[in-house]
């Protein structure tokens, strides 16, 4: 059995934001000379892990923020410490890194996750708008404070009125927030699941994933001593794997970016999912086709059931792609496919 599962999902996003810093993130596509909105693989992974812990109703692993007081009495950021503990499901699935005092501990995530980017540069875009924070309709309920730059002293009402009259100015209860970009279009992301390390943690102490103390703790909790292609390892017991696999399947399909949803909500509905143990087939199953319409190049989304991957098409997809075999239970069937593939792998006897 191929120890990899590959997944490509097609999503629709409507007038939303994938990032918080400087508004919507974009990258430049030189072939089509367009700025394309995207969500980083790290943000997609974080969204999946939040969905996973929510489904299992367990907390995410705590991290320790370290600071150091310098000689000139300043606070300096130091390394952030992860607990490096696979008892936390987001650590087991998401991996960890801890450097600093003592040995460096590092576990590579068994999930490789791409950025969520346009299916084709011509099938996505951004719009820009100016927002307002406006309370001008209720001036009496919303006071205004005025202070001179460099001072904490507030001007009195009489001083404010004198300044406004003298300088011909007015105070408003409206703030403009300019140049807010929003993303629209059809987007894809890819996931590769390495089943060899999905529930296995290396006990190698030359490039350690775990401390010796944590290894003994896991053994006492019933983790199974085994060996995979990377060497000796500990495997999560079957009863725990049975709980995680269905929740992981759901999380891979039903996640969405939630960090900006208060002001830019979008369902980010999944339109189609391709699943295979061959990466090339998912790329062919959900793709775009470039067409030449006179002087204008256009891109057409394509769902190809003959490309070799299992394809699952949801009802909303018919609103964006013609002639598709959509179904109401598409994502349920996709979950069942993922669960079956993950359960079929022999985690305890890999060699």
Coordinates of C-alpha atoms in Angstrom, one line a residue:
X1 CA 0.0 0.0 0.0
X2 CA 1.2 3.5 -0.9
X3 CA 1.9 5.2 2.5
X4 CA 0.7 8.6 1.2
X5 CA -2.8 10.0 0.8
X6 CA -3.1 13.1 -1.4
X7 CA -6.1 15.5 -1.3
X8 CA -7.0 18.5 -3.3
X9 CA -10.0 20.6 -2.4
X10 CA -11.7 23.3 -4.5
X11 CA -13.2 26.2 -2.5
X12 CA -15.2 29.3 -3.3
X13 CA -14.5 32.5 -1.4
X14 CA -16.7 35.5 -1.6
X15 CA -15.7 39.0 -0.5
X16 CA -13.5 37.9 2.4
X17 CA -10.0 38.3 3.8
X18 CA -7.5 35.5 4.3
X19 CA -5.0 37.5 6.4
X20 CA -5.0 40.2 9.0
X21 CA -1.6 42.0 8.6
X22 CA -1.9 44.7 5.9
X23 CA -5.2 43.4 4.8
X24 CA -5.5 40.6 2.1
X25 CA -2.2 38.9 1.3
X26 CA -1.3 38.6 -2.4
X27 CA 1.5 37.4 -4.6
X28 CA 2.4 38.4 -8.2
X29 CA 1.9 36.0 -11.0
X30 CA 4.4 37.1 -13.8
X31 CA 2.9 34.9 -16.5
X32 CA -0.6 36.5 -16.3
X33 CA 0.6 39.7 -14.7
X34 CA -1.9 39.6 -11.9
X35 CA -1.8 39.9 -8.1
X36 CA -3.4 36.8 -6.7
X37 CA -4.9 36.5 -3.2
X38 CA -3.8 33.6 -1.1
X39 CA -3.8 32.0 2.3
X40 CA -0.5 30.6 3.5
X41 CA 0.0 26.9 4.2
X42 CA 0.7 27.7 7.8
X43 CA -2.7 29.5 8.1
X44 CA -4.5 26.6 6.4
X45 CA -2.8 24.1 8.8
X46 CA -3.7 26.2 11.8
X47 CA -7.3 26.3 10.7
X48 CA -7.3 22.5 10.3
X49 CA -5.8 21.9 13.7
X50 CA -8.3 24.2 15.4
X51 CA -11.1 22.3 13.7
X52 CA -9.6 19.0 14.8
X53 CA -9.3 19.9 18.5
X54 CA -12.8 21.4 18.3
X55 CA -14.2 18.1 16.9
X56 CA -12.4 16.1 19.6
X57 CA -13.3 18.7 22.3
X58 CA -9.7 18.8 23.6
X59 CA -7.5 21.8 24.2
X60 CA -4.6 22.8 21.9
X61 CA -1.1 22.4 23.4
X62 CA 0.0 25.3 25.5
X63 CA 3.2 27.1 24.5
X64 CA 5.6 29.1 26.7
X65 CA 6.6 32.6 25.7
X66 CA 10.1 33.4 27.0
X67 CA 11.5 36.8 27.6
X68 CA 14.9 38.0 28.8
X69 CA 15.8 41.2 30.7
X70 CA 18.8 42.8 29.1
X71 CA 21.5 44.8 30.8
X72 CA 19.8 48.0 29.9
X73 CA 16.6 46.8 31.5
X74 CA 14.8 46.0 28.2
X75 CA 12.6 43.0 27.6
X76 CA 13.9 40.8 24.8
X77 CA 12.0 38.1 23.0
X78 CA 13.5 34.6 23.2
X79 CA 12.5 31.3 21.8
X80 CA 8.9 30.1 22.1
X81 CA 8.8 26.7 23.8
X82 CA 6.5 23.9 22.6
X83 CA 5.7 21.1 25.0
X84 CA 6.8 18.6 22.4
X85 CA 4.1 16.2 23.6
X86 CA 2.2 13.9 21.3
X87 CA -0.5 13.5 23.9
X88 CA -1.8 16.7 22.5
X89 CA -3.4 15.9 19.2
X90 CA -2.5 19.2 17.6
X91 CA 1.2 18.4 18.4
X92 CA 0.9 14.8 17.2
X93 CA -0.6 15.9 13.8
X94 CA 0.9 19.3 13.5
X95 CA 4.5 18.6 14.7
X96 CA 6.7 20.7 16.9
X97 CA 10.1 22.5 17.3
X98 CA 11.9 23.4 20.5
X99 CA 15.3 24.9 20.6
X100 CA 17.3 26.6 23.3
X101 CA 18.6 25.1 26.5
X102 CA 19.3 21.4 26.1
X103 CA 18.8 19.3 23.0
X104 CA 16.7 20.6 20.1
X105 CA 13.5 18.6 19.7
X106 CA 11.9 18.6 16.3
X107 CA 9.0 16.6 14.8
X108 CA 8.0 17.1 11.2
X109 CA 4.3 17.2 10.7
X110 CA 2.9 14.1 8.9
X111 CA 0.7 16.6 7.0
X112 CA 2.3 18.6 4.2
X113 CA -0.1 21.5 3.3
X114 CA 0.1 23.9 0.5
X115 CA -1.1 27.5 0.4
X116 CA -4.7 28.1 -0.6
X117 CA -4.3 29.9 -3.9
X118 CA -6.3 30.5 -7.0
X119 CA -7.3 27.5 -9.2
X120 CA -6.0 29.8 -12.0
X121 CA -4.9 33.4 -11.8
X122 CA -7.8 34.4 -14.0
X123 CA -10.3 32.7 -11.7
X124 CA -9.7 35.0 -8.7
X125 CA -9.2 38.5 -7.8
X126 CA -9.3 41.2 -5.2
X127 CA -11.5 44.3 -4.7
X128 CA -10.7 47.3 -2.6
X129 CA -13.1 49.4 -0.5
X130 CA -13.0 52.2 2.0
X131 CA -14.6 51.3 5.3
X132 CA -15.9 53.7 8.0
X133 CA -16.3 53.6 11.7
X134 CA -19.3 55.9 12.0
X135 CA -21.2 57.1 15.0
X136 CA -22.1 60.5 13.6
X137 CA -25.8 59.8 13.9
X138 CA -25.6 59.8 17.7
X139 CA -23.2 62.6 18.6
X140 CA -24.5 63.1 22.2
X141 CA -23.8 59.4 23.1
X142 CA -20.2 59.4 21.8
X143 CA -17.9 61.9 23.5
X144 CA -14.8 63.3 21.8
X145 CA -11.5 63.7 23.6
X146 CA -8.8 66.2 22.4
X147 CA -5.3 66.5 23.8
X148 CA -2.2 68.4 22.7
X149 CA 0.5 66.2 21.2
X150 CA 3.0 65.1 23.8
X151 CA 0.6 65.8 26.7
X152 CA -1.9 63.7 28.6
X153 CA -4.0 66.6 29.6
X154 CA -7.5 66.7 27.9
X155 CA -8.8 70.0 26.6
X156 CA -12.0 71.3 28.2
X157 CA -15.2 71.7 26.2
X158 CA -14.6 75.5 26.1
X159 CA -11.0 75.0 24.9
X160 CA -12.2 72.7 22.1
X161 CA -14.8 75.1 20.9
X162 CA -12.3 78.0 20.9
X163 CA -9.8 75.9 18.8
X164 CA -12.5 74.9 16.3
X165 CA -13.8 78.4 15.9
X166 CA -10.4 80.0 15.6
X167 CA -9.1 77.4 13.1
X168 CA -12.3 76.8 11.1
X169 CA -12.3 73.1 11.9
X170 CA -14.9 70.6 13.0
X171 CA -14.8 67.3 14.9
X172 CA -16.6 64.3 13.4
X173 CA -17.5 60.9 14.9
X174 CA -16.5 59.1 11.7
X175 CA -13.2 57.5 10.9
X176 CA -12.3 56.3 7.4
X177 CA -10.4 53.0 7.0
X178 CA -9.0 53.2 3.5
X179 CA -7.8 50.5 1.0
X180 CA -9.4 47.3 2.4
X181 CA -8.8 44.5 -0.1
X182 CA -11.2 41.5 -0.3
X183 CA -10.6 38.2 -2.0
X184 CA -13.0 36.5 -4.4
X185 CA -12.9 33.5 -6.7
X186 CA -12.1 29.8 -6.9
X187 CA -9.2 28.5 -4.7
X188 CA -7.5 25.2 -4.3
X189 CA -5.2 23.7 -1.6
X190 CA -3.3 20.4 -1.5
X191 CA -2.6 18.1 1.4
X192 CA -0.2 15.1 1.5
X193 CA -0.6 12.7 4.5
X194 CA 2.4 10.6 5.4
X195 CA 0.8 7.5 7.0
X196 CA 4.2 6.2 8.2
X197 CA 4.5 9.1 10.7
X198 CA 0.8 10.0 11.2
X199 CA 0.6 8.1 14.5
X200 CA 4.3 7.2 15.0
X201 CA 6.9 9.2 16.9
X202 CA 10.6 8.5 16.5
X203 CA 12.6 7.4 19.6
X204 CA 15.9 8.1 17.8
X205 CA 18.1 10.2 20.2
X206 CA 20.6 11.3 17.5
X207 CA 18.0 13.7 16.0
X208 CA 15.4 13.5 18.8
X209 CA 11.7 14.1 18.5
X210 CA 11.2 13.3 22.2
X211 CA 13.2 13.6 25.4
X212 CA 14.1 10.3 27.1
X213 CA 11.7 11.2 29.9
X214 CA 8.8 11.7 27.5
X215 CA 9.6 8.3 25.8
X216 CA 9.3 6.5 29.1
X217 CA 6.1 8.4 29.9
X218 CA 4.5 7.4 26.6
X219 CA 5.5 3.7 27.1
X220 CA 3.8 3.8 30.5
X221 CA 0.6 5.1 28.9
X222 CA 0.5 2.2 26.4
X223 CA 2.2 3.6 23.4
X224 CA 3.5 0.6 21.3
X225 CA 7.2 0.0 20.6
X226 CA 7.6 -0.5 16.9
X227 CA 9.8 0.3 13.9
X228 CA 9.1 2.1 10.6
X229 CA 11.3 3.1 7.6
X230 CA 12.9 5.9 9.7
X231 CA 13.9 3.6 12.6
X232 CA 12.5 2.7 16.0
X233 CA 9.3 4.5 17.1
X234 CA 6.4 4.6 19.4
X235 CA 2.9 4.1 18.0
X236 CA -0.3 5.6 19.4
X237 CA -2.6 2.8 20.7
X238 CA -5.4 1.7 18.4
X239 CA -8.2 2.9 20.7
X240 CA -6.8 6.5 20.4
X241 CA -6.3 6.2 16.7
X242 CA -9.9 5.2 16.3
X243 CA -11.0 8.4 17.9
X244 CA -8.7 10.7 16.0
X245 CA -9.2 9.3 12.4
X246 CA -12.8 10.4 11.9
X247 CA -12.2 13.8 13.4
X248 CA -9.1 14.3 11.2
X249 CA -11.1 13.3 8.1
X250 CA -13.7 15.9 9.0
X251 CA -11.1 18.6 9.7
X252 CA -9.4 18.1 6.4
X253 CA -12.7 18.8 4.6
X254 CA -14.6 21.2 6.8
X255 CA -12.1 23.7 8.0
X256 CA -12.2 27.4 7.1
X257 CA -10.3 30.5 8.1
X258 CA -12.0 32.0 11.1
X259 CA -9.5 34.7 12.2
X260 CA -11.3 37.5 10.3
X261 CA -14.9 36.3 10.2
X262 CA -16.4 39.0 12.4
X263 CA -16.2 41.5 9.6
X264 CA -15.6 39.5 6.4
X265 CA -17.6 36.3 6.9
X266 CA -17.6 33.8 4.0
X267 CA -18.7 30.2 4.1
X268 CA -15.7 29.3 2.0
X269 CA -17.8 26.4 0.9
X270 CA -16.0 23.3 -0.5
X271 CA -17.1 22.7 -4.1
X272 CA -15.1 19.5 -4.9
X273 CA -12.6 17.2 -3.4
X274 CA -10.1 14.8 -5.1
X275 CA -8.5 12.0 -3.1
X276 CA -5.9 9.6 -4.3
X277 CA -2.6 7.8 -3.4
X278 CA -1.1 9.4 -6.5
X279 CA -0.3 13.1 -6.5
X280 CA -0.5 13.5 -10.3
X281 CA -4.0 12.3 -10.4
X282 CA -5.4 15.0 -8.0
X283 CA -3.7 17.7 -10.1
X284 CA -5.5 16.4 -13.2
X285 CA -8.8 15.8 -11.5
X286 CA -9.3 19.4 -10.3
X287 CA -7.7 21.8 -12.8
X288 CA -8.2 24.8 -15.0
X289 CA -8.1 25.0 -18.8
X290 CA -6.9 28.1 -20.7
X291 CA -9.0 29.1 -23.7
X292 CA -8.2 31.8 -26.3
X293 CA -11.3 33.9 -27.0
X294 CA -10.0 36.2 -29.7
X295 CA -7.8 38.8 -28.1
X296 CA -8.8 37.7 -24.6
X297 CA -7.4 34.7 -22.6
X298 CA -9.9 33.0 -20.3
X299 CA -9.6 30.2 -17.8
X300 CA -12.3 27.5 -17.4
X301 CA -12.5 25.3 -14.2
X302 CA -12.4 21.6 -15.0
X303 CA -13.5 18.6 -12.9
X304 CA -12.3 15.4 -14.6
X305 CA -13.7 12.1 -13.3
X306 CA -11.4 10.2 -15.7
X307 CA -8.1 11.6 -14.3
X308 CA -7.6 8.7 -11.8
X309 CA -8.5 10.2 -8.5
X310 CA -11.8 9.8 -6.6
X311 CA -13.8 12.9 -7.1
X312 CA -16.5 14.2 -4.8
X313 CA -18.6 17.2 -6.0
X314 CA -21.0 19.2 -3.7
X315 CA -24.2 20.9 -4.7
X316 CA -22.9 24.5 -4.7
X317 CA -20.4 23.5 -7.3
X318 CA -23.0 23.5 -10.0
X319 CA -23.3 27.3 -9.6
X320 CA -19.7 27.7 -10.8
X321 CA -18.9 24.8 -13.1
X322 CA -21.3 23.4 -15.7
X323 CA -22.1 19.8 -16.4
X324 CA -20.9 18.3 -13.0
X325 CA -22.2 15.3 -11.2
X326 CA -22.9 17.0 -7.9
X327 CA -24.5 15.3 -4.9
X328 CA -25.8 16.3 -1.5
X329 CA -23.7 13.6 0.3
X330 CA -20.4 14.3 -1.5
X331 CA -18.5 15.4 1.6
X332 CA -19.9 12.5 3.6
X333 CA -18.5 10.1 1.0
X334 CA -15.2 12.0 0.9
X335 CA -14.9 11.6 4.7
X336 CA -15.7 7.9 4.4
X337 CA -13.0 7.5 1.7
X338 CA -10.4 9.2 3.9
X339 CA -11.3 7.2 7.0
X340 CA -11.1 3.9 5.1
X341 CA -7.7 4.8 3.7
X342 CA -6.3 5.9 7.1
X343 CA -7.7 2.8 8.8
X344 CA -6.3 0.4 6.2
X345 CA -2.7 1.2 7.0
X346 CA -0.9 -1.0 9.5
X347 CA 0.7 1.5 11.8
X348 CA 2.1 -1.0 14.2
X349 CA 3.8 -3.4 11.7
X350 CA 5.2 -1.2 9.1
X351 CA 8.4 -3.3 8.6

